[in-house]
Amino acid sequence: MFTGMRSTEAALLPYFGSKETSIDGVKHWLIYGFAVKKRTVTPPFEMWVTNEFGYQAFQTAKRIADLYYARNQRQPIENIPDEDLTPELSPLYLRENGEIAKRISMQKKTPALANSYLITKADFDELKMIDPHRKWEGEPKFAIGKPFPVQLQYFRRSVAFFASASGVRLVDLKNQLHHLFDSQTFYYG
């Protein structure tokens, strides 16, 4: 949510994938991981820029992962290795069987994604303003009075939309979202 990364990319984050740095006295928070949409066998190791809250969320995930590693008498890799970077190397997120999530094939309904917020006429008008080429009237799940259908992808789109509206250049947004094509970024922004 704080980087615009895809849910699969978040599930593949390595334990060593965060860094706080300072350039010219200004703090920057970076998240390192694997970009899944690149057309390669092993996803390339990439970087996302986040804010302090995104960085702290990552640190919280590391503390939770520490419990898993300790319980299974394993030691995570704490620094970025020089070579052989693969998602299996030192995952932040593991399943009970010790395997990492290769691909998230379906969205789980969690309390965070369950929503009782009903769409109002003002909400519907804003949807039409944000994406005027989409036929919102033909999508019953977005009808006025229905609960808003929250999906993780919408948070990614929101990051792009508000970054673009705040003056972030499309080329920078394309790099942040790891889009393959300019047209994707143009649509999102």
XYZ file of N, CA and C in Angstrom:
567
model
N 0.822 -1.181 0.000
C 0.000 0.000 0.000
C 0.876 1.258 0.000
N 2.039 1.196 0.615
C 2.900 2.366 0.730
C 3.881 2.504 -0.429
N 3.943 1.523 -1.312
C 4.912 1.571 -2.406
C 4.274 1.482 -3.769
N 3.086 0.940 -3.849
C 2.461 0.670 -5.126
C 2.853 -0.685 -5.675
N 3.553 -1.508 -4.894
C 3.946 -2.825 -5.404
C 2.728 -3.741 -5.475
N 2.820 -4.733 -6.319
C 1.768 -5.727 -6.478
C 1.743 -6.643 -5.255
N 0.582 -7.269 -4.995
C 0.476 -8.140 -3.809
C 1.449 -9.313 -3.895
N 1.694 -9.835 -5.084
C 2.657 -10.927 -5.237
C 4.067 -10.447 -4.902
N 4.390 -9.222 -5.299
C 5.715 -8.666 -4.982
C 5.877 -8.494 -3.476
N 4.799 -8.092 -2.809
C 4.851 -7.955 -1.350
C 5.059 -9.319 -0.690
N 4.440 -10.371 -1.261
C 4.600 -11.719 -0.700
C 5.998 -12.276 -0.935
N 6.731 -11.727 -1.897
C 8.076 -12.215 -2.206
C 9.187 -11.352 -1.609
N 8.852 -10.419 -0.742
C 9.881 -9.547 -0.167
C 10.909 -10.359 0.611
N 12.191 -10.063 0.413
C 13.220 -10.756 1.183
C 13.408 -10.100 2.554
N 13.865 -10.872 3.482
C 14.102 -10.387 4.843
C 15.024 -9.165 4.847
N 16.018 -9.173 3.988
C 17.016 -8.096 3.953
C 16.586 -6.928 3.070
N 15.311 -6.863 2.696
C 14.883 -5.916 1.671
C 14.463 -4.530 2.109
N 15.084 -3.960 3.124
C 14.745 -2.580 3.483
C 16.011 -1.805 3.837
N 15.944 -0.516 3.575
C 17.108 0.322 3.859
C 16.647 1.750 4.119
N 17.219 2.344 5.142
C 17.005 3.762 5.429
C 18.296 4.473 5.056
N 18.181 5.519 4.261
C 19.369 6.226 3.804
C 19.134 7.726 3.859
N 20.193 8.472 3.756
C 20.099 9.927 3.772
C 20.917 10.497 2.619
N 20.309 11.373 1.846
C 20.988 12.043 0.736
C 20.818 13.540 0.922
N 21.940 14.236 1.021
C 21.924 15.688 1.261
C 21.064 16.060 2.467
N 21.152 15.243 3.509
C 20.439 15.524 4.749
C 18.960 15.159 4.728
N 18.473 14.582 3.641
C 17.071 14.187 3.530
C 16.972 12.667 3.628
N 16.124 12.191 4.553
C 15.961 10.746 4.728
C 15.124 10.157 3.600
N 15.520 8.958 3.178
C 14.778 8.191 2.177
C 14.650 6.765 2.693
N 13.498 6.144 2.415
C 13.251 4.780 2.842
C 13.032 3.935 1.600
N 13.780 2.847 1.498
C 13.768 2.010 0.309
C 13.361 0.588 0.670
N 12.599 -0.033 -0.226
C 12.214 -1.433 -0.096
C 12.765 -2.151 -1.328
N 13.463 -3.249 -1.110
C 14.027 -4.050 -2.202
C 13.263 -5.364 -2.301
N 13.026 -5.805 -3.535
C 12.317 -7.058 -3.731
C 12.360 -7.475 -5.179
N 11.424 -8.317 -5.552
C 11.414 -8.909 -6.882
C 10.199 -8.435 -7.666
N 10.443 -7.836 -8.829
C 9.368 -7.346 -9.701
C 8.852 -8.506 -10.545
N 7.594 -8.855 -10.366
C 7.083 -10.077 -10.980
C 6.630 -9.927 -12.429
N 6.394 -8.742 -12.919
C 5.877 -8.587 -14.278
C 6.968 -8.551 -15.337
N 8.219 -8.517 -14.929
C 9.304 -8.534 -15.912
C 9.346 -9.918 -16.542
N 9.606 -9.980 -17.803
C 9.525 -11.257 -18.537
C 10.838 -12.033 -18.435
N 11.122 -12.542 -17.236
C 12.320 -13.346 -17.007
C 11.941 -14.561 -16.167
N 12.787 -15.579 -16.170
C 12.522 -16.781 -15.381
C 12.566 -16.448 -13.895
N 13.634 -15.810 -13.460
C 13.744 -15.349 -12.076
C 13.428 -13.855 -12.068
N 12.460 -13.444 -11.261
C 12.126 -12.019 -11.242
C 13.343 -11.173 -10.863
N 13.542 -10.041 -11.537
C 14.702 -9.203 -11.215
C 14.557 -8.524 -9.856
N 15.686 -8.302 -9.226
C 15.739 -7.627 -7.932
C 15.596 -6.129 -8.188
N 14.597 -5.514 -7.590
C 14.268 -4.113 -7.861
C 14.136 -3.336 -6.560
N 13.881 -2.033 -6.689
C 13.752 -1.150 -5.537
C 12.478 -0.328 -5.658
N 11.818 -0.107 -4.527
C 10.678 0.794 -4.437
C 11.010 1.851 -3.388
N 10.537 3.051 -3.609
C 10.673 4.126 -2.624
C 9.404 4.107 -1.786
N 9.547 4.273 -0.486
C 8.377 4.294 0.391
C 8.491 5.485 1.333
N 7.577 5.581 2.261
C 7.671 6.623 3.290
C 8.041 5.962 4.614
N 8.145 6.756 5.639
C 8.569 6.217 6.933
C 7.604 5.147 7.450
N 6.309 5.327 7.182
C 5.325 4.348 7.656
C 5.477 3.014 6.916
N 5.737 3.079 5.611
C 5.979 1.863 4.841
C 7.218 1.140 5.336
N 8.260 1.911 5.636
C 9.502 1.337 6.158
C 9.254 0.667 7.513
N 8.500 1.339 8.378
C 8.226 0.775 9.698
C 7.336 -0.463 9.608
N 6.426 -0.487 8.635
C 5.607 -1.690 8.426
C 6.507 -2.861 8.038
N 7.513 -2.589 7.203
C 8.458 -3.643 6.820
C 9.224 -4.132 8.044
N 9.647 -3.213 8.913
C 10.386 -3.603 10.118
C 9.513 -4.460 11.037
N 8.225 -4.153 11.086
C 7.288 -4.962 11.873
C 7.187 -6.366 11.280
N 7.107 -6.464 9.958
C 7.065 -7.772 9.295
C 8.336 -8.564 9.595
N 9.481 -7.881 9.661
C 10.732 -8.569 10.001
C 10.685 -9.141 11.415
N 10.116 -8.393 12.350
C 10.029 -8.895 13.723
C 9.125 -10.129 13.795
N 8.057 -10.133 12.991
C 7.179 -11.312 12.940
C 7.937 -12.478 12.304
N 8.666 -12.208 11.223
C 9.460 -13.259 10.561
C 10.517 -13.816 11.515
N 11.076 -12.968 12.387
C 12.063 -13.433 13.366
C 11.492 -14.562 14.225
N 10.212 -14.454 14.582
C 9.568 -15.498 15.386
C 9.522 -16.816 14.615
N 9.189 -16.723 13.337
C 9.139 -17.921 12.498
C 10.533 -18.535 12.368
N 11.507 -17.700 12.061
C 12.874 -18.206 11.899
C 13.366 -18.851 13.196
N 13.093 -18.230 14.342
C 13.540 -18.781 15.625
C 12.847 -20.116 15.910
N 11.542 -20.170 15.664
C 10.797 -21.401 15.921
C 11.302 -22.556 15.059
N 11.748 -22.264 13.855
C 12.222 -23.299 12.937
C 13.744 -23.425 12.932
N 14.376 -22.795 13.917
C 15.833 -22.850 14.079
C 16.554 -22.540 12.761
N 16.118 -21.456 12.145
C 16.744 -20.983 10.909
C 17.260 -19.572 11.132
N 18.186 -19.177 10.330
C 18.775 -17.845 10.435
C 18.531 -17.095 9.117
N 17.858 -15.937 9.164
C 17.651 -15.193 7.926
C 18.936 -14.506 7.470
N 19.031 -14.243 6.193
C 20.145 -13.460 5.658
C 19.791 -11.995 5.871
N 20.638 -11.264 6.566
C 20.297 -9.901 6.959
C 20.811 -8.826 6.018
N 21.796 -9.135 5.174
C 22.354 -8.141 4.246
C 22.174 -8.622 2.814
N 22.031 -7.687 1.900
C 21.836 -8.027 0.492
C 23.080 -8.732 -0.035
N 22.933 -9.966 -0.512
C 24.088 -10.694 -1.067
C 24.551 -10.066 -2.383
N 25.774 -10.365 -2.763
C 26.336 -9.819 -4.001
C 25.803 -10.512 -5.254
N 25.380 -11.770 -5.121
C 24.925 -12.513 -6.307
C 23.884 -13.541 -5.902
N 23.360 -14.253 -6.902
C 22.375 -15.320 -6.688
C 21.147 -14.841 -5.915
N 20.593 -13.726 -6.357
C 19.396 -13.208 -5.712
C 18.164 -13.893 -6.289
N 17.505 -14.710 -5.478
C 16.268 -15.367 -5.877
C 15.258 -15.195 -4.753
N 13.954 -15.284 -5.071
C 12.946 -15.130 -4.021
C 13.066 -16.157 -2.901
N 13.663 -17.314 -3.171
C 13.782 -18.359 -2.152
C 14.898 -18.090 -1.147
N 15.733 -17.100 -1.406
C 16.949 -16.883 -0.634
C 16.704 -16.686 0.858
N 15.950 -15.690 1.220
C 15.687 -15.408 2.631
C 14.361 -14.665 2.729
N 13.264 -15.396 2.574
C 11.966 -14.736 2.483
C 11.513 -14.104 3.783
N 10.796 -12.993 3.646
C 10.183 -12.331 4.789
C 8.894 -13.053 5.168
N 8.211 -13.596 4.154
C 6.939 -14.277 4.368
C 7.087 -15.750 4.030
N 6.818 -16.618 5.007
C 6.865 -18.065 4.783
C 5.536 -18.678 5.178
N 5.236 -19.781 4.546
C 4.057 -20.546 4.950
C 4.474 -21.541 6.017
N 3.505 -22.176 6.631
C 3.795 -23.132 7.694
C 4.694 -24.278 7.226
N 4.608 -24.645 5.957
C 5.417 -25.757 5.469
C 6.833 -25.311 5.089
N 7.154 -24.029 5.348
C 8.490 -23.529 5.059
C 8.668 -23.052 3.639
N 7.648 -23.195 2.806
C 7.731 -22.757 1.409
C 7.298 -21.304 1.301
N 7.888 -20.602 0.356
C 7.458 -19.230 0.142
C 6.303 -19.223 -0.836
N 5.557 -18.143 -0.828
C 4.443 -18.005 -1.759
C 5.008 -17.691 -3.142
N 4.840 -18.599 -4.083
C 5.334 -18.379 -5.455
C 4.419 -17.401 -6.184
N 3.143 -17.567 -6.018
C 2.185 -16.751 -6.745
C 0.892 -16.733 -5.947
N 0.302 -15.602 -5.805
C -0.979 -15.518 -5.123
C -2.045 -15.604 -6.207
N -2.753 -16.724 -6.254
C -3.685 -16.946 -7.345
C -5.068 -16.379 -7.059
N -5.380 -16.132 -5.801
C -6.688 -15.572 -5.505
C -6.562 -14.611 -4.343
N -7.481 -13.668 -4.306
C -7.506 -12.687 -3.232
C -8.279 -13.276 -2.059
N -7.669 -13.340 -0.899
C -8.372 -13.800 0.281
C -9.235 -12.654 0.790
N -10.419 -12.979 1.294
C -11.260 -11.973 1.921
C -10.810 -11.858 3.370
N -10.226 -10.751 3.712
C -9.796 -10.508 5.081
C -10.643 -9.382 5.639
N -10.658 -9.185 6.948
C -11.422 -8.068 7.499
C -11.022 -6.725 6.878
N -9.754 -6.582 6.494
C -9.315 -5.319 5.894
C -9.941 -5.107 4.524
N -10.274 -6.191 3.818
C -10.875 -6.068 2.493
C -12.396 -6.189 2.526
N -12.955 -6.657 3.637
C -14.405 -6.673 3.782
C -14.825 -5.244 4.099
N -15.890 -4.779 3.482
C -16.215 -3.372 3.609
C -17.716 -3.180 3.726
N -18.112 -2.321 4.627
C -19.530 -1.991 4.765
C -19.808 -0.563 4.294
N -18.805 0.093 3.704
C -19.005 1.457 3.223
C -19.844 1.413 1.952
N -20.996 2.041 1.981
C -21.891 2.027 0.831
C -21.554 3.170 -0.125
N -21.580 2.871 -1.408
C -21.251 3.853 -2.448
C -22.370 4.887 -2.522
N -21.981 6.152 -2.449
C -22.937 7.260 -2.556
C -22.896 7.827 -3.974
N -23.825 8.718 -4.273
C -23.833 9.377 -5.587
C -22.541 10.166 -5.773
N -22.054 10.822 -4.717
C -20.801 11.583 -4.805
C -19.623 10.653 -5.112
N -19.608 9.464 -4.494
C -18.558 8.483 -4.781
C -18.618 8.054 -6.240
N -19.832 7.776 -6.721
C -20.016 7.327 -8.094
C -19.573 8.407 -9.083
N -19.894 9.656 -8.774
C -19.466 10.767 -9.635
C -17.948 10.890 -9.646
N -17.313 10.653 -8.499
C -15.846 10.711 -8.440
C -15.215 9.575 -9.244
N -15.796 8.386 -9.184
C -15.308 7.277 -10.004
C -15.350 7.655 -11.488
N -16.453 8.274 -11.910
C -16.585 8.675 -13.318
C -15.582 9.764 -13.683
N -15.257 10.642 -12.730
C -14.272 11.687 -12.989
C -12.863 11.095 -13.099
N -12.531 10.143 -12.226
C -11.200 9.543 -12.210
C -10.950 8.718 -13.466
N -11.955 7.977 -13.904
C -11.806 7.130 -15.095
C -13.018 7.338 -16.000
N -13.016 8.442 -16.780
C -14.194 8.792 -17.583
C -14.467 7.833 -18.749
N -13.498 7.004 -19.131
C -13.691 6.104 -20.271
C -14.307 4.767 -19.867
N -14.361 4.518 -18.583
C -14.928 3.261 -18.097
C -16.447 3.404 -18.006
N -17.175 2.353 -18.306
C -18.646 2.344 -18.262
C -19.108 1.901 -16.873
N -19.032 2.817 -15.911
C -19.355 2.502 -14.522
C -20.815 2.060 -14.367
N -21.705 2.641 -15.174
C -23.126 2.299 -15.062
C -23.372 0.818 -15.381
N -22.515 0.195 -16.170
C -22.668 -1.195 -16.551
C -22.031 -2.177 -15.589
N -21.527 -1.685 -14.468
C -20.881 -2.558 -13.480
C -21.694 -2.552 -12.182
N -22.553 -3.569 -11.997
C -23.436 -3.611 -10.819
C -22.708 -3.527 -9.485
N -21.461 -4.022 -9.427
C -20.761 -3.995 -8.134
C -20.410 -2.570 -7.711
N -20.488 -1.593 -8.636
C -20.216 -0.196 -8.298
C -21.491 0.640 -8.246
N -22.631 -0.001 -8.119
C -23.900 0.730 -8.087
C -24.038 1.510 -6.775
N -24.719 2.637 -6.866
C -24.987 3.451 -5.677
C -25.772 2.591 -4.676
N -25.341 2.619 -3.420
C -25.993 1.847 -2.368
C -25.350 0.494 -2.110
N -24.471 0.041 -2.993
C -23.759 -1.236 -2.806
C -22.502 -0.997 -1.974
N -22.033 -2.025 -1.229
C -20.747 -1.878 -0.527
C -19.618 -1.723 -1.543
N -18.686 -0.841 -1.253
C -17.574 -0.633 -2.183
C -16.715 -1.893 -2.218
N -16.483 -2.476 -3.408
C -15.719 -3.736 -3.501
C -14.213 -3.486 -3.425
N -13.676 -3.514 -2.229
C -12.259 -3.208 -2.013
C -11.390 -4.360 -2.519
N -10.347 -4.016 -3.300
C -9.352 -4.982 -3.758
C -7.978 -4.359 -3.576
N -6.967 -5.194 -3.323
C -5.613 -4.668 -3.133
C -5.161 -3.845 -4.330
N -5.570 -4.227 -5.530
C -5.177 -3.506 -6.745
C -5.615 -2.043 -6.688
N -6.733 -1.754 -5.994
C -7.210 -0.376 -5.915
C -6.245 0.505 -5.124
N -5.552 -0.069 -4.148
C -4.578 0.719 -3.396
C -3.401 1.101 -4.288
N -2.983 0.178 -5.125
C -1.904 0.444 -6.081
C -2.322 1.575 -7.027
N -3.538 1.501 -7.502
C -4.047 2.534 -8.407
C -4.125 3.881 -7.679
N -4.525 3.875 -6.420
C -4.612 5.119 -5.648
C -3.243 5.766 -5.467
N -2.230 4.942 -5.173
C -0.873 5.474 -5.054
C -0.488 6.187 -6.345
N -0.750 5.545 -7.481
C -0.398 6.127 -8.778
C -1.192 7.395 -9.050
N -2.472 7.363 -8.792
C -3.331 8.510 -9.070
C -2.915 9.733 -8.250
N -2.741 9.534 -6.944
C -2.403 10.669 -6.090
C -0.963 11.140 -6.303
N -0.063 10.238 -6.623
C 1.313 10.654 -6.939
C 1.313 11.521 -8.193
N 0.581 11.088 -9.204
C 0.495 11.860 -10.445
C -0.150 13.221 -10.199
N -1.229 13.226 -9.419
C -1.917 14.484 -9.106
C -1.037 15.418 -8.275
N -0.064 14.851 -7.559
C 0.844 15.664 -6.732
C 2.056 16.156 -7.509
N 2.135 15.813 -8.794
C 3.223 16.327 -9.623
C 4.356 15.361 -9.887
N 4.232 14.097 -9.464
C 5.272 13.111 -9.753
C 5.287 12.875 -11.263
N 6.470 12.930 -11.861
C 6.589 12.733 -13.304
C 6.207 11.305 -13.673
N 5.600 11.133 -14.845
C 5.171 9.804 -15.284
C 6.339 8.834 -15.393
N 7.506 9.297 -15.818
C 8.665 8.407 -15.929
C 9.069 7.892 -14.539
N 8.985 8.742 -13.518
C 9.302 8.308 -12.147
C 8.238 7.348 -11.625
N 6.992 7.629 -11.965
C 5.901 6.755 -11.552
C 6.027 5.386 -12.223
N 6.415 5.376 -13.487
C 6.627 4.116 -14.207
C 7.715 3.288 -13.513
N 8.784 3.934 -13.097
C 9.864 3.230 -12.391
C 9.389 2.699 -11.048
N 8.613 3.494 -10.319
C 8.128 3.084 -9.002
C 7.188 1.885 -9.106
N 6.317 1.889 -10.113
C 5.334 0.821 -10.257
C 5.863 -0.366 -11.059
N 7.064 -0.214 -11.626
C 7.698 -1.257 -12.428
C 6.806 -1.689 -13.596
N 6.259 -0.682 -14.280
C 5.462 -0.950 -15.475
C 6.372 -1.281 -16.645
N 5.884 -2.113 -17.537
C 6.631 -2.444 -18.740
C 6.436 -1.402 -19.831
N 5.250 -0.768 -19.854
C 4.907 0.149 -20.937
C 4.463 1.501 -20.393
N 4.787 2.564 -21.130
C 4.360 3.912 -20.752
C 2.836 4.008 -20.677
N 2.154 3.283 -21.559
C 0.691 3.356 -21.608
C 0.057 2.888 -20.292
N 0.685 1.915 -19.618
C 0.168 1.459 -18.328
C 0.227 2.593 -17.315
N 1.352 3.263 -17.258
C 1.533 4.341 -16.297
C 0.592 5.500 -16.604
N 0.436 5.796 -17.881
C -0.463 6.882 -18.295
C -1.879 6.579 -17.840
N -2.318 5.328 -17.964
C -3.642 4.923 -17.545
C -3.783 5.059 -16.023
N -2.815 4.563 -15.286
C -2.868 4.605 -13.824
C -2.834 6.043 -13.298
N -1.994 6.874 -13.904
C -1.794 8.236 -13.409
C -2.872 9.158 -13.903
